[in-house]
Amino acid sequence: MEDDRLIVHTEALTKTYVDGSLIRALDGVSLGIERGEFIAVQGPSGSGKSTLLNVIGTLDRPTSGRVVVDGTDVGTLKGDALADFRRARIGFIFQLFNLVPTLTALENVILPLLPYRRGLPFDLMKRGRELLASMSLGARLHHLPGQLSGGEQQRVAISRALINYPRLILADEPTGNLDTTSGEEVVELLRQLNNEQGITLVVVTHDAAIASRADRVVHLRDGKLVDQGG
Ligand SMILES: Nc1ncnc2c1ncn2[C@@H]1O[C@H](COP(=O)(O)OP(=O)(O)OP(=O)(O)O)[C@@H](O)[C@H]1O
Ligand SMILES: [Mg+2]
C-alpha cells in the first residue's frame, strides 16, 4: 500500500560504486516526503546528497531499494517511459544553472518541451514568457545567459524547471554559485513557489538561509540518513 500523502517515498536505497575500494554513496536510505513539503538535505561533502537527489529524480538508478514518485515505482520504468515520466513530473535546478550559452533566456526556458510543443495543452511560448515575467525577467527574454547576472541566470533556470508544471522540484545547491543577496532572492522565490503553488521542494544545500526557510531538514552522513528532521 502506498501512502497518498507522500509524493516521494524511498525504501532501503543503496548506491555503491566500486572504485578501487567499495564506496557506499547511499546506505539504506528510507525517506518519505509529503506533498507540499519543503525539505532541505544537508550533510558533509561526499555524504551522498547529490546521489540521493539524482536517484529520486530518476537521473540515476539505485543499486538496490525502491523509489516511488507520485505513486509510481520508478524502477519499473525504462527508456522512453522513464524520460516521459521525468519530463512530466519533475523539475530540476542545478548549482551551475546548466543553461545553454547560445540560446536566449526564453529559448532556454522552453527548450525541454520544444520537441513536444504540438501536443501540449498550453501555449509553450506564452508559458515561457509568463514564467520569466514572474521572475522579474520580462525585460530579459532575449538576453543570452552570458549577458545576465548569476541571480538572473538562476531565475531563468528556475523558470525552466517550472515549464512543465511540475509538482516536485529537486534542487542541488541552487544558491551555491550566488552572492548572499542573489541567494536570498532565490530562496525567497523557492519558498513562494512552495507556499503559493504547493510545489514540493527537495533542496540540497550548505546554505543556512535555505535550511532555516525549509519545513524540515534531513541530514546525511556516509550515505546514511542520520536525522530525518521534523
Ligand atoms: N560516478 C561515481 N563513481 C565513483 N564514486 C562516486 C561517483 N559518484 C559519486 N561517487 C562517490 O559517492 C559519494 C557520494 O557522492 P555525492 O556526490 O552524492 O556527495 P555529496 O554529498 O553531493 O557531496 P558534495 O557536497 O561535495 O556535493 C562520494 O564518496 C563520491 O566520491
Ligand atoms: Mg553534491
CSV table of C-alpha atoms and ligand atoms in Angstrom, one decimal:
chain,number,residue,atom,x,y,z
A,1,MET,CA,0.0,0.0,0.0
A,2,GLU,CA,1.3,3.4,-1.0
A,3,ASP,CA,0.6,6.4,1.3
A,4,ASP,CA,-1.2,9.0,-0.8
A,5,ARG,CA,0.2,11.9,1.3
A,6,LEU,CA,3.7,11.1,0.1
A,7,ILE,CA,4.9,12.4,-3.2
A,8,VAL,CA,8.3,10.7,-2.8
A,9,HIS,CA,9.0,7.5,-0.8
A,10,THR,CA,12.3,5.7,-0.8
A,11,GLU,CA,12.9,2.3,0.8
A,12,ALA,CA,16.3,1.0,1.8
A,13,LEU,CA,18.1,2.7,-1.0
A,14,THR,CA,21.7,1.8,-1.6
A,15,LYS,CA,24.1,3.0,-4.2
A,16,THR,CA,27.5,1.5,-4.3
A,17,TYR,CA,30.5,2.3,-6.5
A,18,VAL,CA,33.4,0.0,-7.0
A,19,ASP,CA,36.3,2.4,-7.5
A,20,GLY,CA,39.4,0.7,-6.1
A,21,SER,CA,37.5,0.2,-2.9
A,22,LEU,CA,33.8,-0.1,-2.3
A,23,ILE,CA,32.1,3.3,-1.9
A,24,ARG,CA,28.6,3.3,-0.3
A,25,ALA,CA,27.3,6.6,-1.6
A,26,LEU,CA,23.8,5.6,-0.2
A,27,ASP,CA,23.5,3.1,2.5
A,28,GLY,CA,19.9,2.2,3.4
A,29,VAL,CA,18.1,5.4,2.9
A,30,SER,CA,14.3,5.2,3.7
A,31,LEU,CA,12.6,8.6,3.4
A,32,GLY,CA,9.1,9.8,2.9
A,33,ILE,CA,8.4,13.3,1.6
A,34,GLU,CA,4.9,14.6,1.9
A,35,ARG,CA,3.1,16.5,-0.9
A,36,GLY,CA,3.7,20.2,-0.4
A,37,GLU,CA,6.8,19.8,1.9
A,38,PHE,CA,9.9,22.0,1.5
A,39,ILE,CA,12.8,19.8,2.6
A,40,ALA,CA,16.4,20.8,2.9
A,41,VAL,CA,19.1,18.0,2.7
A,42,GLN,CA,22.3,18.7,4.4
A,43,GLY,CA,25.5,16.7,5.2
A,44,PRO,CA,29.3,16.8,4.7
A,45,SER,CA,30.8,16.7,1.2
A,46,GLY,CA,30.7,13.2,-0.1
A,47,SER,CA,27.8,12.2,2.2
A,48,GLY,CA,25.6,11.2,-0.7
A,49,LYS,CA,23.3,14.3,-1.1
A,50,SER,CA,23.6,14.6,-4.9
A,51,THR,CA,23.4,10.9,-5.3
A,52,LEU,CA,20.1,10.8,-3.3
A,53,LEU,CA,18.7,13.7,-5.4
A,54,ASN,CA,19.6,12.1,-8.7
A,55,VAL,CA,18.2,8.8,-7.6
A,56,ILE,CA,14.9,10.4,-6.5
A,57,GLY,CA,14.9,12.4,-9.8
A,58,THR,CA,15.4,9.2,-11.8
A,59,LEU,CA,18.6,10.6,-13.4
A,60,ASP,CA,20.4,7.7,-11.7
A,61,ARG,CA,19.4,4.2,-10.6
A,62,PRO,CA,19.9,2.8,-7.1
A,63,THR,CA,22.0,-0.4,-6.6
A,64,SER,CA,19.1,-1.7,-4.5
A,65,GLY,CA,16.0,-0.4,-2.9
A,66,ARG,CA,12.9,1.3,-4.2
A,67,VAL,CA,11.9,4.8,-5.2
A,68,VAL,CA,8.3,5.7,-5.5
A,69,VAL,CA,7.4,9.1,-7.1
A,70,ASP,CA,3.8,10.1,-7.2
A,71,GLY,CA,2.6,6.5,-6.7
A,72,THR,CA,4.8,5.1,-9.5
A,73,ASP,CA,7.7,2.7,-8.6
A,74,VAL,CA,10.2,4.3,-11.0
A,75,GLY,CA,12.3,1.1,-11.0
A,76,THR,CA,9.6,-0.3,-13.3
A,77,LEU,CA,10.1,2.4,-15.9
A,78,LYS,CA,12.6,2.1,-18.7
A,79,GLY,CA,13.9,4.2,-21.6
A,80,ASP,CA,11.3,6.5,-23.1
A,81,ALA,CA,8.8,5.8,-20.4
A,82,LEU,CA,11.3,6.9,-17.8
A,83,ALA,CA,12.2,10.0,-19.7
A,84,ASP,CA,8.5,10.8,-20.3
A,85,PHE,CA,7.8,10.4,-16.6
A,86,ARG,CA,10.6,12.6,-15.6
A,87,ARG,CA,9.6,15.3,-18.1
A,88,ALA,CA,6.0,15.3,-17.0
A,89,ARG,CA,6.5,15.3,-13.2
A,90,ILE,CA,9.8,16.7,-12.1
A,91,GLY,CA,11.7,20.0,-12.3
A,92,PHE,CA,15.5,20.2,-11.7
A,93,ILE,CA,17.6,23.2,-10.6
A,94,PHE,CA,21.4,22.9,-10.5
A,95,GLN,CA,24.2,24.8,-8.9
A,96,LEU,CA,25.8,25.8,-12.2
A,97,PHE,CA,22.4,26.8,-13.8
A,98,ASN,CA,23.1,24.5,-16.8
A,99,LEU,CA,21.8,27.0,-19.3
A,100,VAL,CA,22.7,26.7,-23.0
A,101,PRO,CA,25.0,29.6,-23.6
A,102,THR,CA,24.0,30.2,-27.2
A,103,LEU,CA,20.3,30.3,-26.5
A,104,THR,CA,18.3,33.3,-25.1
A,105,ALA,CA,16.6,33.2,-21.7
A,106,LEU,CA,13.2,32.4,-23.3
A,107,GLU,CA,14.7,29.7,-25.6
A,108,ASN,CA,16.4,28.1,-22.6
A,109,VAL,CA,13.1,28.0,-20.6
A,110,ILE,CA,11.1,26.4,-23.4
A,111,LEU,CA,13.8,24.1,-24.6
A,112,PRO,CA,12.8,21.0,-22.5
A,113,LEU,CA,9.3,20.9,-24.0
A,114,LEU,CA,10.2,22.3,-27.5
A,115,PRO,CA,10.1,18.9,-29.2
A,116,TYR,CA,6.7,18.2,-27.7
A,117,ARG,CA,5.1,21.6,-28.2
A,118,ARG,CA,2.4,20.4,-30.6
A,119,GLY,CA,0.9,18.0,-28.1
A,120,LEU,CA,0.9,20.4,-25.2
A,121,PRO,CA,-2.4,21.6,-23.6
A,122,PHE,CA,-0.9,25.1,-23.3
A,123,ASP,CA,1.0,27.6,-25.4
A,124,LEU,CA,4.6,27.0,-24.7
A,125,MET,CA,6.0,30.4,-25.8
A,126,LYS,CA,3.3,32.2,-23.7
A,127,ARG,CA,4.1,30.0,-20.7
A,128,GLY,CA,7.8,30.7,-21.0
A,129,ARG,CA,7.2,34.5,-21.3
A,130,GLU,CA,4.9,34.5,-18.3
A,131,LEU,CA,7.3,32.5,-16.1
A,132,LEU,CA,10.2,34.8,-16.9
A,133,ALA,CA,8.0,37.8,-16.2
A,134,SER,CA,7.0,36.3,-12.9
A,135,MET,CA,10.7,36.1,-12.1
A,136,SER,CA,11.1,39.8,-12.9
A,137,LEU,CA,12.9,38.9,-16.1
A,138,GLY,CA,10.3,40.2,-18.5
A,139,ALA,CA,12.8,42.7,-19.9
A,140,ARG,CA,15.5,40.0,-20.4
A,141,LEU,CA,13.7,37.4,-22.6
A,142,HIS,CA,16.1,37.7,-25.4
A,143,HIS,CA,19.3,38.1,-23.5
A,144,LEU,CA,21.9,35.3,-23.6
A,145,PRO,CA,23.0,33.7,-20.3
A,146,GLY,CA,26.4,35.5,-20.5
A,147,GLN,CA,24.5,38.8,-20.6
A,148,LEU,CA,22.8,38.0,-17.3
A,149,SER,CA,23.9,38.1,-13.7
A,150,GLY,CA,24.3,34.9,-11.7
A,151,GLY,CA,21.0,35.5,-9.8
A,152,GLU,CA,19.2,36.3,-13.1
A,153,GLN,CA,20.6,33.1,-14.7
A,154,GLN,CA,19.4,31.0,-11.8
A,155,ARG,CA,15.9,32.6,-12.1
A,156,VAL,CA,16.0,31.6,-15.8
A,157,ALA,CA,16.9,28.1,-14.6
A,158,ILE,CA,14.0,28.1,-12.1
A,159,SER,CA,11.6,29.2,-14.9
A,160,ARG,CA,12.9,26.3,-17.0
A,161,ALA,CA,12.3,23.9,-14.1
A,162,LEU,CA,8.7,25.2,-13.9
A,163,ILE,CA,7.8,24.9,-17.6
A,164,ASN,CA,6.1,21.5,-17.3
A,165,TYR,CA,4.0,22.5,-14.2
A,166,PRO,CA,5.9,20.0,-12.0
A,167,ARG,CA,4.6,19.1,-8.6
A,168,LEU,CA,8.1,18.2,-7.5
A,169,ILE,CA,11.2,20.3,-7.8
A,170,LEU,CA,14.7,18.9,-7.0
A,171,ALA,CA,17.5,21.4,-6.5
A,172,ASP,CA,21.2,20.7,-5.9
A,173,GLU,CA,22.9,23.7,-4.2
A,174,PRO,CA,20.8,26.3,-6.1
A,175,THR,CA,22.5,29.2,-4.3
A,176,GLY,CA,26.0,27.6,-4.3
A,177,ASN,CA,27.2,30.0,-7.0
A,178,LEU,CA,25.4,33.1,-5.9
A,179,ASP,CA,26.3,36.1,-3.7
A,180,THR,CA,24.4,36.4,-0.5
A,181,THR,CA,21.7,38.8,-1.8
A,182,SER,CA,21.0,36.9,-5.0
A,183,GLY,CA,21.0,33.7,-3.0
A,184,GLU,CA,18.4,35.1,-0.6
A,185,GLU,CA,16.2,36.2,-3.6
A,186,VAL,CA,16.4,32.6,-4.9
A,187,VAL,CA,15.5,31.2,-1.5
A,188,GLU,CA,12.5,33.5,-1.3
A,189,LEU,CA,11.3,32.5,-4.7
A,190,LEU,CA,11.5,28.9,-3.8
A,191,ARG,CA,9.7,29.5,-0.6
A,192,GLN,CA,7.0,31.4,-2.5
A,193,LEU,CA,6.5,28.6,-5.1
A,194,ASN,CA,6.1,26.2,-2.3
A,195,ASN,CA,3.7,28.3,-0.3
A,196,GLU,CA,1.5,29.6,-3.2
A,197,GLN,CA,1.5,26.7,-5.5
A,198,GLY,CA,2.1,23.8,-3.2
A,199,ILE,CA,5.1,22.6,-5.2
A,200,THR,CA,7.1,20.1,-3.2
A,201,LEU,CA,10.8,21.1,-2.9
A,202,VAL,CA,13.8,19.0,-2.1
A,203,VAL,CA,16.8,21.2,-1.8
A,204,VAL,CA,20.4,20.0,-1.2
A,205,THR,CA,22.2,22.8,0.4
A,206,HIS,CA,25.1,24.0,2.6
A,207,ASP,CA,23.2,27.3,2.9
A,208,ALA,CA,21.9,28.0,6.4
A,209,ALA,CA,19.5,30.5,4.9
A,210,ILE,CA,17.8,27.8,2.9
A,211,ALA,CA,17.7,25.4,5.8
A,212,SER,CA,16.1,28.0,8.0
A,213,ARG,CA,13.3,28.6,5.5
A,214,ALA,CA,12.6,24.8,5.0
A,215,ASP,CA,9.8,22.9,6.7
A,216,ARG,CA,12.2,20.1,7.6
A,217,VAL,CA,16.0,19.5,7.4
A,218,VAL,CA,17.3,16.0,6.9
A,219,HIS,CA,20.9,15.1,7.4
A,220,LEU,CA,23.1,12.6,5.6
A,221,ARG,CA,26.4,11.2,6.7
A,222,ASP,CA,28.4,8.4,4.9
A,223,GLY,CA,25.3,7.6,2.8
A,224,LYS,CA,23.1,7.2,5.8
A,225,LEU,CA,20.1,9.3,7.0
A,226,VAL,CA,21.2,10.3,10.4
A,227,ASP,CA,18.4,12.8,11.1
A,228,GLN,CA,15.0,12.8,9.5
A,229,GLY,CA,14.2,16.2,10.9
A,230,GLY,CA,10.6,17.2,11.7
B,1,LIG,N1,30.3,8.1,-10.6
B,1,LIG,C1,30.9,7.8,-9.4
B,1,LIG,N2,31.9,6.9,-9.3
B,1,LIG,C2,32.5,6.7,-8.1
B,1,LIG,N3,32.2,7.3,-6.9
B,1,LIG,C3,31.2,8.2,-7.0
B,1,LIG,C4,30.5,8.5,-8.2
B,1,LIG,N4,29.6,9.5,-7.9
B,1,LIG,C5,29.7,9.7,-6.6
B,1,LIG,N5,30.7,9.0,-6.0
B,1,LIG,C6,31.0,9.0,-4.6
B,1,LIG,O1,29.9,8.8,-3.8
B,1,LIG,C7,29.9,9.6,-2.6
B,1,LIG,C8,28.7,10.5,-2.5
B,1,LIG,O2,28.8,11.5,-3.6
B,1,LIG,P1,27.8,12.7,-3.7
B,1,LIG,O3,28.2,13.4,-5.0
B,1,LIG,O4,26.4,12.2,-3.6
B,1,LIG,O5,28.2,13.6,-2.4
B,1,LIG,P2,27.6,15.0,-2.0
B,1,LIG,O6,27.0,14.8,-0.6
B,1,LIG,O7,26.7,15.5,-3.0
B,1,LIG,O8,28.9,15.9,-1.9
B,1,LIG,P3,29.1,17.5,-2.2
B,1,LIG,O9,28.6,18.2,-1.0
B,1,LIG,O10,30.6,17.6,-2.3
B,1,LIG,O11,28.4,17.8,-3.5
B,1,LIG,C9,31.3,10.3,-2.7
B,1,LIG,O12,32.2,9.5,-1.9
B,1,LIG,C10,31.6,10.3,-4.1
B,1,LIG,O13,33.0,10.3,-4.3
B,2,MG,MG,26.8,17.2,-4.3
